[in-house]
PDB file of N, CA and C in Angstrom:
ATOM      1  N   MET A   1       4.438  -6.146  20.771  1.00 82.00           N
ATOM      2  CA  MET A   1       4.631  -6.049  19.115  1.00 82.00           C
ATOM      3  C   MET A   1       3.654  -5.537  18.409  1.00 82.00           C
ATOM      4  N   ILE A   2       3.102  -4.281  16.935  1.00 83.00           N
ATOM      5  CA  ILE A   2       1.646  -3.836  17.718  1.00 83.00           C
ATOM      6  C   ILE A   2       1.447  -5.315  16.789  1.00 83.00           C
ATOM      7  N   PRO A   3      -0.317  -4.934  17.420  1.00 90.00           N
ATOM      8  CA  PRO A   3      -1.445  -5.963  16.166  1.00 90.00           C
ATOM      9  C   PRO A   3      -0.722  -4.738  14.426  1.00 90.00           C
ATOM     10  N   GLU A   4      -0.903  -6.209  13.784  1.00 82.00           N
ATOM     11  CA  GLU A   4      -1.161  -5.493  12.287  1.00 82.00           C
ATOM     12  C   GLU A   4      -2.376  -4.641  12.082  1.00 82.00           C
ATOM     13  N   ASP A   5      -3.838  -4.674  12.878  1.00 85.00           N
ATOM     14  CA  ASP A   5      -4.800  -3.761  12.893  1.00 85.00           C
ATOM     15  C   ASP A   5      -4.688  -2.669  12.867  1.00 85.00           C
ATOM     16  N   VAL A   6      -3.931  -1.869  14.177  1.00 88.00           N
ATOM     17  CA  VAL A   6      -3.479  -1.196  13.744  1.00 88.00           C
ATOM     18  C   VAL A   6      -2.387  -0.674  12.989  1.00 88.00           C
ATOM     19  N   GLU A   7      -1.049  -1.441  12.938  1.00 86.00           N
ATOM     20  CA  GLU A   7      -0.591  -0.506  12.167  1.00 86.00           C
ATOM     21  C   GLU A   7      -1.365  -0.342  11.205  1.00 86.00           C
ATOM     22  N   ASN A   8      -2.461  -0.944  10.089  1.00 80.00           N
ATOM     23  CA  ASN A   8      -3.079  -0.507   9.174  1.00 80.00           C
ATOM     24  C   ASN A   8      -3.770   0.343   9.317  1.00 80.00           C
ATOM     25  N   ARG A   9      -4.557   0.514  10.580  1.00 88.00           N
ATOM     26  CA  ARG A   9      -5.358   1.616  10.836  1.00 88.00           C
ATOM     27  C   ARG A   9      -3.980   3.000  10.734  1.00 88.00           C
ATOM     28  N   ILE A  10      -3.431   3.010  11.478  1.00 88.00           N
ATOM     29  CA  ILE A  10      -2.089   4.433  11.385  1.00 88.00           C
ATOM     30  C   ILE A  10      -1.811   4.404  10.346  1.00 88.00           C
ATOM     31  N   ALA A  11      -1.163   3.066   8.520  1.00 83.00           N
ATOM     32  CA  ALA A  11      -0.724   3.364   8.133  1.00 83.00           C
ATOM     33  C   ALA A  11      -1.708   4.480   7.183  1.00 83.00           C
ATOM     34  N   LYS A  12      -3.436   4.373   7.082  1.00 83.00           N
ATOM     35  CA  LYS A  12      -3.951   4.214   6.279  1.00 83.00           C
ATOM     36  C   LYS A  12      -4.018   6.249   6.341  1.00 83.00           C
ATOM     37  N   TYR A  13      -4.728   6.164   7.852  1.00 88.00           N
ATOM     38  CA  TYR A  13      -4.559   7.710   9.319  1.00 88.00           C
ATOM     39  C   TYR A  13      -2.958   8.552   8.045  1.00 88.00           C
ATOM     40  N   PHE A  14      -2.070   8.144   7.760  1.00 86.00           N
ATOM     41  CA  PHE A  14      -0.698   8.640   7.365  1.00 86.00           C
ATOM     42  C   PHE A  14      -1.204   8.921   5.775  1.00 86.00           C
ATOM     43  N   PHE A  15      -1.577   7.780   5.403  1.00 81.00           N
ATOM     44  CA  PHE A  15      -1.091   8.133   3.593  1.00 81.00           C
ATOM     45  C   PHE A  15      -3.206   8.820   2.352  1.00 81.00           C
ATOM     46  N   HIS A  16      -3.880   9.046   4.390  1.00 81.00           N
ATOM     47  CA  HIS A  16      -5.168  10.314   4.282  1.00 81.00           C
ATOM     48  C   HIS A  16      -5.122  10.888   4.393  1.00 81.00           C
ATOM     49  N   ASN A  17      -4.392  11.379   5.152  1.00 88.00           N
ATOM     50  CA  ASN A  17      -3.703  12.900   6.173  1.00 88.00           C
ATOM     51  C   ASN A  17      -2.559  13.340   5.686  1.00 88.00           C
ATOM     52  N   TYR A  18      -1.944  12.551   5.219  1.00 90.00           N
ATOM     53  CA  TYR A  18      -0.835  13.640   4.880  1.00 90.00           C
ATOM     54  C   TYR A  18       0.464  13.038   3.398  1.00 90.00           C
ATOM     55  N   LEU A  19      -0.970  12.384   2.047  1.00 87.00           N
ATOM     56  CA  LEU A  19       0.240  12.480   1.584  1.00 87.00           C
ATOM     57  C   LEU A  19      -1.358  13.044   0.455  1.00 87.00           C
ATOM     58  N   PRO A  20      -0.354  14.165  -1.084  1.00 90.00           N
ATOM     59  CA  PRO A  20      -1.442  14.522  -1.496  1.00 90.00           C
ATOM     60  C   PRO A  20      -1.998  13.414  -2.281  1.00 90.00           C
ATOM     61  N   ASP A  21      -3.319  14.010  -2.590  1.00 88.00           N
ATOM     62  CA  ASP A  21      -4.606  13.546  -3.755  1.00 88.00           C
ATOM     63  C   ASP A  21      -3.676  12.242  -4.769  1.00 88.00           C
ATOM     64  N   GLU A  22      -2.424  13.631  -5.540  1.00 91.00           N
ATOM     65  CA  GLU A  22      -1.474  12.886  -6.885  1.00 91.00           C
ATOM     66  C   GLU A  22      -1.000  11.517  -6.491  1.00 91.00           C
ATOM     67  N   VAL A  23      -0.507  11.443  -4.864  1.00 86.00           N
ATOM     68  CA  VAL A  23       0.226  10.859  -4.767  1.00 86.00           C
ATOM     69  C   VAL A  23      -0.585   9.440  -4.641  1.00 86.00           C
ATOM     70  N   MET A  24      -1.746   9.973  -3.412  1.00 86.00           N
ATOM     71  CA  MET A  24      -2.466   8.584  -3.627  1.00 86.00           C
ATOM     72  C   MET A  24      -3.450   7.879  -4.917  1.00 86.00           C
ATOM     73  N   MET A  25      -3.613   9.114  -5.380  1.00 88.00           N
ATOM     74  CA  MET A  25      -3.471   7.892  -7.168  1.00 88.00           C
ATOM     75  C   MET A  25      -2.207   7.118  -7.525  1.00 88.00           C
ATOM     76  N   GLU A  26      -1.704   7.584  -7.898  1.00 87.00           N
ATOM     77  CA  GLU A  26       0.219   7.358  -8.175  1.00 87.00           C
ATOM     78  C   GLU A  26       0.081   5.726  -8.037  1.00 87.00           C
ATOM     79  N   ILE A  27      -0.406   6.031  -6.083  1.00 85.00           N
ATOM     80  CA  ILE A  27       0.188   4.565  -5.280  1.00 85.00           C
ATOM     81  C   ILE A  27      -1.256   3.315  -5.672  1.00 85.00           C
ATOM     82  N   ALA A  28      -2.377   3.443  -5.770  1.00 85.00           N
ATOM     83  CA  ALA A  28      -3.203   3.146  -6.330  1.00 85.00           C
ATOM     84  C   ALA A  28      -3.663   3.033  -7.834  1.00 85.00           C
ATOM     85  N   VAL A  29      -3.100   3.200  -8.690  1.00 88.00           N
ATOM     86  CA  VAL A  29      -2.850   2.637 -10.604  1.00 88.00           C
ATOM     87  C   VAL A  29      -1.299   1.154  -9.777  1.00 88.00           C
ATOM     88  N   THR A  30       0.159   1.806  -9.573  1.00 86.00           N
ATOM     89  CA  THR A  30       0.271   1.064  -9.305  1.00 86.00           C
ATOM     90  C   THR A  30       0.032  -0.520  -8.212  1.00 86.00           C
ATOM     91  N   LEU A  31      -0.460  -0.311  -7.421  1.00 86.00           N
ATOM     92  CA  LEU A  31      -0.623  -1.471  -6.518  1.00 86.00           C
ATOM     93  C   LEU A  31      -1.832  -2.275  -6.838  1.00 86.00           C
ATOM     94  N   LEU A  32      -2.969  -1.704  -7.067  1.00 87.00           N
ATOM     95  CA  LEU A  32      -4.554  -2.354  -7.413  1.00 87.00           C
ATOM     96  C   LEU A  32      -3.746  -3.437  -8.492  1.00 87.00           C
ATOM     97  N   PRO A  33      -3.993  -3.316  -9.840  1.00 87.00           N
ATOM     98  CA  PRO A  33      -3.808  -4.256 -10.341  1.00 87.00           C
ATOM     99  C   PRO A  33      -3.088  -5.880 -10.338  1.00 87.00           C
ATOM    100  N   PRO A  34      -2.122  -5.293  -9.859  1.00 87.00           N
ATOM    101  CA  PRO A  34      -1.073  -6.729  -9.051  1.00 87.00           C
ATOM    102  C   PRO A  34      -1.670  -7.206  -8.116  1.00 87.00           C
ATOM    103  N   CYS A  35      -2.736  -6.105  -7.408  1.00 86.00           N
ATOM    104  CA  CYS A  35      -3.423  -6.634  -5.425  1.00 86.00           C
ATOM    105  C   CYS A  35      -4.885  -7.667  -5.943  1.00 86.00           C
ATOM    106  N   ILE A  36      -5.620  -7.112  -7.013  1.00 87.00           N
ATOM    107  CA  ILE A  36      -6.676  -7.531  -7.973  1.00 87.00           C
ATOM    108  C   ILE A  36      -5.813  -8.651  -8.352  1.00 87.00           C
ATOM    109  N   TYR A  37      -5.225  -8.980  -9.471  1.00 87.00           N
ATOM    110  CA  TYR A  37      -5.280 -10.827 -10.471  1.00 87.00           C
ATOM    111  C   TYR A  37      -4.684 -11.565  -9.610  1.00 87.00           C
ATOM    112  N   ASN A  38      -4.163 -10.940  -8.319  1.00 85.00           N
ATOM    113  CA  ASN A  38      -2.673 -12.152  -7.314  1.00 85.00           C
ATOM    114  C   ASN A  38      -3.494 -11.640  -5.884  1.00 85.00           C
ATOM    115  N   GLU A  39      -3.617 -13.966  -5.469  1.00 86.00           N
ATOM    116  CA  GLU A  39      -4.344 -14.222  -4.167  1.00 86.00           C
ATOM    117  C   GLU A  39      -2.496 -13.350  -3.456  1.00 86.00           C
ATOM    118  N   GLU A  40      -3.389 -13.342  -2.364  1.00 83.00           N
ATOM    119  CA  GLU A  40      -2.565 -12.705  -1.377  1.00 83.00           C
ATOM    120  C   GLU A  40      -1.283 -12.702  -1.484  1.00 83.00           C
ATOM    121  N   GLU A  41      -1.377 -14.070  -1.145  1.00 84.00           N
ATOM    122  CA  GLU A  41      -0.717 -15.843  -0.108  1.00 84.00           C
ATOM    123  C   GLU A  41       1.165 -15.313  -1.982  1.00 84.00           C
ATOM    124  N   ASP A  42      -0.041 -15.729  -3.190  1.00 86.00           N
ATOM    125  CA  ASP A  42       1.482 -14.545  -4.079  1.00 86.00           C
ATOM    126  C   ASP A  42       1.608 -14.074  -4.271  1.00 86.00           C
ATOM    127  N   LEU A  43       1.455 -12.335  -3.861  1.00 85.00           N
ATOM    128  CA  LEU A  43       1.760 -11.131  -3.894  1.00 85.00           C
ATOM    129  C   LEU A  43       3.155 -10.949  -3.427  1.00 85.00           C
ATOM    130  N   ASP A  44       3.917 -10.456  -3.721  1.00 86.00           N
ATOM    131  CA  ASP A  44       5.703 -10.432  -2.797  1.00 86.00           C
ATOM    132  C   ASP A  44       5.461  -9.260  -2.483  1.00 86.00           C
ATOM    133  N   PHE A  45       5.883  -8.421  -1.073  1.00 85.00           N
ATOM    134  CA  PHE A  45       5.077  -8.067  -0.815  1.00 85.00           C
ATOM    135  C   PHE A  45       6.511  -6.125  -0.617  1.00 85.00           C
ATOM    136  N   ASP A  46       7.803  -6.824  -0.910  1.00 85.00           N
ATOM    137  CA  ASP A  46       9.145  -6.436  -0.809  1.00 85.00           C
ATOM    138  C   ASP A  46       8.588  -6.084  -3.059  1.00 85.00           C
ATOM    139  N   GLU A  47       8.700  -6.865  -3.614  1.00 86.00           N
ATOM    140  CA  GLU A  47       8.351  -6.330  -4.649  1.00 86.00           C
ATOM    141  C   GLU A  47       7.310  -4.546  -4.906  1.00 86.00           C
ATOM    142  N   LEU A  48       6.396  -5.493  -4.683  1.00 83.00           N
ATOM    143  CA  LEU A  48       5.190  -3.983  -3.811  1.00 83.00           C
ATOM    144  C   LEU A  48       5.461  -2.526  -3.813  1.00 83.00           C
ATOM    145  N   ILE A  49       6.699  -2.608  -2.717  1.00 81.00           N
ATOM    146  CA  ILE A  49       6.884  -1.608  -1.790  1.00 81.00           C
ATOM    147  C   ILE A  49       8.236  -0.907  -2.993  1.00 81.00           C
ATOM    148  N   LEU A  50       9.314  -1.575  -3.616  1.00 84.00           N
ATOM    149  CA  LEU A  50      10.126  -1.332  -4.617  1.00 84.00           C
ATOM    150  C   LEU A  50       9.613  -0.625  -5.387  1.00 84.00           C
ATOM    151  N   TRP A  51       8.015  -1.029  -6.371  1.00 80.00           N
ATOM    152  CA  TRP A  51       7.548  -0.877  -6.931  1.00 80.00           C
ATOM    153  C   TRP A  51       7.395   0.641  -6.074  1.00 80.00           C
ATOM    154  N   LEU A  52       6.658   1.373  -5.094  1.00 77.00           N
ATOM    155  CA  LEU A  52       6.187   1.997  -4.412  1.00 77.00           C
ATOM    156  C   LEU A  52       7.215   3.331  -4.394  1.00 77.00           C
ATOM    157  N   LEU A  53       8.690   3.305  -4.600  1.00 77.00           N
ATOM    158  CA  LEU A  53       9.157   3.747  -3.821  1.00 77.00           C
ATOM    159  C   LEU A  53      10.194   4.645  -5.212  1.00 77.00           C
ATOM    160  N   LYS A  54       9.150   3.800  -6.504  1.00 79.00           N
ATOM    161  CA  LYS A  54      10.073   3.824  -7.995  1.00 79.00           C
ATOM    162  C   LYS A  54       9.290   4.739  -7.895  1.00 79.00           C
ATOM    163  N   LEU A  55       8.099   5.660  -7.451  1.00 69.00           N
ATOM    164  CA  LEU A  55       7.141   6.616  -7.576  1.00 69.00           C
ATOM    165  C   LEU A  55       8.093   7.871  -7.438  1.00 69.00           C
TER     166      LEU A  55
END
């Protein structure tokens, strides 16, 4: 199994190198509010992914 920090680095590399800036802004606008105002253990990660898929 891949360690979580390695997975995070791979995802950040992919996002920053292959997604257009407009998409990155849309992701930030969609994910930041629920992530800022909720504790990590209260977040439903499956729901966050579904929100992103709707973009």
